[in-house]
Amino acid sequence: MTKETEAALRPMDLALAEAEAAAARGEVPVGAVIVGPDGNLLGRAGNRTLELKDPTAHAEMLAIREACQTLGSERLIGCDLYVTLEPCPMCAGAISFARIRRLYYGAADEKGGGVDHGPRIFTQSTCHHRPEVYGGIGETAAAGLLRDFFAVRRS
């Protein structure tokens, strides 16, 4: 286990708790937390697209908004984002605009991902800021939560 992987486990546990809370609300179980350079928690959220009737109310977007309000800035320089699912293209764009230092995600999203799948936002020449990306952190738990959620919905 790398040093980065070890350090990411605690915040990812908080993101998983947000994902579980989202599932309990009937939302797709994705959770996110943002940690500042000093290790303080700046924002946390789970998906709320159904509740808020807002297609942009993804966990990452809500956590970014909260962290920006906490800091009083539109930039999250030196901050790290932990999210249970690979961010979609919209969220990847917001991560870049917020200047997040590191992105840690759990499960890969081959269909809707925008980081290591799909349009790979951070590899585009038009992307102004590219965070360090670490995938697969807490992947088993995150993927299991998603798999269980959708299995129940299909039955």
mmCIF file of C-alpha atoms in Angstrom:
data_model
loop_
_atom_site.group_PDB
_atom_site.id
_atom_site.type_symbol
_atom_site.label_atom_id
_atom_site.label_comp_id
_atom_site.label_asym_id
_atom_site.label_seq_id
_atom_site.Cartn_x
_atom_site.Cartn_y
_atom_site.Cartn_z
ATOM 1 C CA MET A 1 0.000 0.000 0.000
ATOM 2 C CA THR A 2 1.445 3.361 -1.013
ATOM 3 C CA LYS A 3 1.676 6.317 1.346
ATOM 4 C CA GLU A 4 -1.010 8.155 -0.681
ATOM 5 C CA THR A 5 -3.357 5.147 -0.506
ATOM 6 C CA GLU A 6 -2.902 4.794 3.252
ATOM 7 C CA ALA A 7 -3.587 8.492 3.893
ATOM 8 C CA ALA A 8 -6.718 8.403 1.716
ATOM 9 C CA LEU A 9 -8.526 5.660 3.610
ATOM 10 C CA ARG A 10 -9.983 7.798 6.443
ATOM 11 C CA PRO A 11 -11.503 10.520 4.235
ATOM 12 C CA MET A 12 -12.770 7.842 1.850
ATOM 13 C CA ASP A 13 -14.596 6.234 4.777
ATOM 14 C CA LEU A 14 -16.379 9.572 5.289
ATOM 15 C CA ALA A 15 -17.221 9.691 1.575
ATOM 16 C CA LEU A 16 -18.611 6.150 1.790
ATOM 17 C CA ALA A 17 -20.811 7.226 4.721
ATOM 18 C CA GLU A 18 -22.148 10.066 2.541
ATOM 19 C CA ALA A 19 -22.813 7.550 -0.252
ATOM 20 C CA GLU A 20 -24.708 5.288 2.156
ATOM 21 C CA ALA A 21 -26.808 8.250 3.299
ATOM 22 C CA ALA A 22 -27.547 9.093 -0.341
ATOM 23 C CA ALA A 23 -28.700 5.513 -0.972
ATOM 24 C CA ALA A 24 -30.984 5.721 2.084
ATOM 25 C CA ARG A 25 -32.588 8.814 0.483
ATOM 26 C CA GLY A 26 -33.112 6.886 -2.776
ATOM 27 C CA GLU A 27 -30.280 8.711 -4.557
ATOM 28 C CA VAL A 28 -27.506 7.004 -6.512
ATOM 29 C CA PRO A 29 -25.000 6.216 -3.741
ATOM 30 C CA VAL A 30 -22.105 8.552 -4.408
ATOM 31 C CA GLY A 31 -20.403 10.493 -1.634
ATOM 32 C CA ALA A 32 -17.629 13.069 -1.588
ATOM 33 C CA VAL A 33 -15.518 14.934 0.945
ATOM 34 C CA ILE A 34 -12.982 17.724 0.566
ATOM 35 C CA VAL A 35 -10.035 18.035 2.907
ATOM 36 C CA GLY A 36 -7.925 21.179 3.203
ATOM 37 C CA PRO A 37 -4.132 21.345 3.161
ATOM 38 C CA ASP A 38 -4.154 21.227 6.972
ATOM 39 C CA GLY A 39 -6.251 18.049 7.004
ATOM 40 C CA ASN A 40 -9.482 19.769 8.082
ATOM 41 C CA LEU A 41 -12.751 18.671 6.539
ATOM 42 C CA LEU A 42 -14.084 21.547 4.400
ATOM 43 C CA GLY A 43 -17.057 19.993 2.655
ATOM 44 C CA ARG A 44 -18.979 16.750 2.445
ATOM 45 C CA ALA A 45 -22.003 15.634 0.482
ATOM 46 C CA GLY A 46 -23.870 12.798 -1.124
ATOM 47 C CA ASN A 47 -25.848 12.894 -4.350
ATOM 48 C CA ARG A 48 -29.053 14.967 -4.123
ATOM 49 C CA THR A 49 -30.177 15.210 -7.751
ATOM 50 C CA LEU A 50 -33.643 13.772 -7.053
ATOM 51 C CA GLU A 51 -34.204 15.622 -3.792
ATOM 52 C CA LEU A 52 -33.173 19.006 -5.174
ATOM 53 C CA LYS A 53 -34.504 18.298 -8.680
ATOM 54 C CA ASP A 54 -31.147 19.500 -9.939
ATOM 55 C CA PRO A 55 -29.044 17.516 -12.423
ATOM 56 C CA THR A 56 -25.916 19.288 -11.160
ATOM 57 C CA ALA A 57 -26.416 18.183 -7.529
ATOM 58 C CA HIS A 58 -23.760 15.491 -7.748
ATOM 59 C CA ALA A 59 -21.841 14.747 -4.547
ATOM 60 C CA GLU A 60 -18.673 16.355 -5.917
ATOM 61 C CA MET A 61 -20.419 19.563 -6.960
ATOM 62 C CA LEU A 62 -22.145 19.942 -3.594
ATOM 63 C CA ALA A 63 -18.936 19.233 -1.671
ATOM 64 C CA ILE A 64 -17.031 21.753 -3.821
ATOM 65 C CA ARG A 65 -19.703 24.391 -3.176
ATOM 66 C CA GLU A 66 -19.572 23.772 0.579
ATOM 67 C CA ALA A 67 -15.764 23.846 0.689
ATOM 68 C CA CYS A 68 -15.669 27.089 -1.320
ATOM 69 C CA GLN A 69 -18.137 28.672 1.100
ATOM 70 C CA THR A 70 -16.127 27.401 4.069
ATOM 71 C CA LEU A 71 -12.948 28.977 2.686
ATOM 72 C CA GLY A 72 -14.632 32.024 1.179
ATOM 73 C CA SER A 73 -12.950 31.394 -2.171
ATOM 74 C CA GLU A 74 -13.793 29.933 -5.563
ATOM 75 C CA ARG A 75 -10.437 28.136 -5.542
ATOM 76 C CA LEU A 76 -9.588 25.087 -3.473
ATOM 77 C CA ILE A 77 -5.836 25.249 -3.936
ATOM 78 C CA GLY A 78 -4.035 22.609 -1.905
ATOM 79 C CA CYS A 79 -7.286 20.746 -1.172
ATOM 80 C CA ASP A 80 -8.001 17.097 -1.869
ATOM 81 C CA LEU A 81 -11.280 15.555 -3.037
ATOM 82 C CA TYR A 82 -12.316 12.022 -2.088
ATOM 83 C CA VAL A 83 -15.263 10.583 -4.006
ATOM 84 C CA THR A 84 -16.655 7.070 -4.144
ATOM 85 C CA LEU A 85 -17.145 6.995 -7.933
ATOM 86 C CA GLU A 86 -14.996 8.274 -10.778
ATOM 87 C CA PRO A 87 -16.257 11.808 -11.507
ATOM 88 C CA CYS A 88 -18.349 12.459 -14.599
ATOM 89 C CA PRO A 89 -17.176 15.034 -17.179
ATOM 90 C CA MET A 90 -19.191 17.843 -15.506
ATOM 91 C CA CYS A 91 -17.648 17.161 -12.119
ATOM 92 C CA ALA A 92 -14.161 16.740 -13.613
ATOM 93 C CA GLY A 93 -14.517 20.196 -15.159
ATOM 94 C CA ALA A 94 -15.539 21.659 -11.797
ATOM 95 C CA ILE A 95 -12.600 19.917 -10.105
ATOM 96 C CA SER A 96 -10.256 21.547 -12.604
ATOM 97 C CA PHE A 97 -11.839 24.994 -12.238
ATOM 98 C CA ALA A 98 -11.647 24.727 -8.434
ATOM 99 C CA ARG A 99 -7.922 23.918 -8.716
ATOM 100 C CA ILE A 100 -8.199 20.854 -6.485
ATOM 101 C CA ARG A 101 -4.754 19.414 -5.756
ATOM 102 C CA ARG A 102 -5.545 15.694 -5.621
ATOM 103 C CA LEU A 103 -8.508 13.556 -6.622
ATOM 104 C CA TYR A 104 -8.997 10.189 -4.942
ATOM 105 C CA TYR A 105 -11.846 8.054 -6.233
ATOM 106 C CA GLY A 106 -13.184 4.605 -5.419
ATOM 107 C CA ALA A 107 -14.971 2.768 -8.210
ATOM 108 C CA ALA A 108 -14.218 3.370 -11.879
ATOM 109 C CA ASP A 109 -17.122 4.423 -14.095
ATOM 110 C CA GLU A 110 -16.598 2.989 -17.567
ATOM 111 C CA LYS A 111 -19.887 4.391 -18.900
ATOM 112 C CA GLY A 112 -20.137 7.826 -17.308
ATOM 113 C CA GLY A 113 -16.650 8.619 -16.046
ATOM 114 C CA GLY A 114 -14.772 11.650 -17.243
ATOM 115 C CA VAL A 115 -11.348 11.137 -15.680
ATOM 116 C CA ASP A 116 -9.914 7.740 -16.637
ATOM 117 C CA HIS A 117 -12.799 6.835 -18.968
ATOM 118 C CA GLY A 118 -14.896 8.708 -21.514
ATOM 119 C CA PRO A 119 -13.545 12.146 -22.437
ATOM 120 C CA ARG A 120 -10.665 12.048 -19.893
ATOM 121 C CA ILE A 121 -11.067 15.737 -19.106
ATOM 122 C CA PHE A 122 -7.671 16.174 -17.439
ATOM 123 C CA THR A 123 -5.796 14.977 -20.537
ATOM 124 C CA GLN A 124 -7.383 17.552 -22.841
ATOM 125 C CA SER A 125 -5.181 20.414 -24.036
ATOM 126 C CA THR A 126 -7.931 22.854 -23.016
ATOM 127 C CA CYS A 127 -7.814 21.711 -19.373
ATOM 128 C CA HIS A 128 -6.144 24.490 -17.378
ATOM 129 C CA HIS A 129 -5.515 22.529 -14.169
ATOM 130 C CA ARG A 130 -4.868 18.831 -13.758
ATOM 131 C CA PRO A 131 -5.058 17.358 -10.265
ATOM 132 C CA GLU A 132 -3.070 14.320 -9.254
ATOM 133 C CA VAL A 133 -5.454 11.363 -9.652
ATOM 134 C CA TYR A 134 -5.537 8.201 -7.552
ATOM 135 C CA GLY A 135 -8.215 5.665 -8.494
ATOM 136 C CA GLY A 136 -9.298 2.501 -6.741
ATOM 137 C CA ILE A 137 -9.246 3.878 -3.179
ATOM 138 C CA GLY A 138 -11.926 1.961 -1.281
ATOM 139 C CA GLU A 139 -13.025 0.512 -4.604
ATOM 140 C CA THR A 140 -14.479 -2.732 -3.254
ATOM 141 C CA ALA A 141 -16.806 -0.984 -0.803
ATOM 142 C CA ALA A 142 -17.790 1.754 -3.270
ATOM 143 C CA ALA A 143 -18.497 -0.664 -6.118
ATOM 144 C CA GLY A 144 -20.423 -2.969 -3.790
ATOM 145 C CA LEU A 145 -22.630 -0.130 -2.613
ATOM 146 C CA LEU A 146 -23.442 0.831 -6.202
ATOM 147 C CA ARG A 147 -23.994 -2.775 -7.292
ATOM 148 C CA ASP A 148 -26.363 -3.457 -4.363
ATOM 149 C CA PHE A 149 -28.281 -0.220 -4.938
ATOM 150 C CA PHE A 150 -28.931 -0.956 -8.603
ATOM 151 C CA ALA A 151 -29.714 -4.636 -7.977
ATOM 152 C CA VAL A 152 -32.530 -3.600 -5.627
ATOM 153 C CA ARG A 153 -33.839 -1.047 -8.139
ATOM 154 C CA ARG A 154 -33.869 -3.612 -10.957
ATOM 155 C CA SER A 155 -35.814 -6.200 -8.932
#
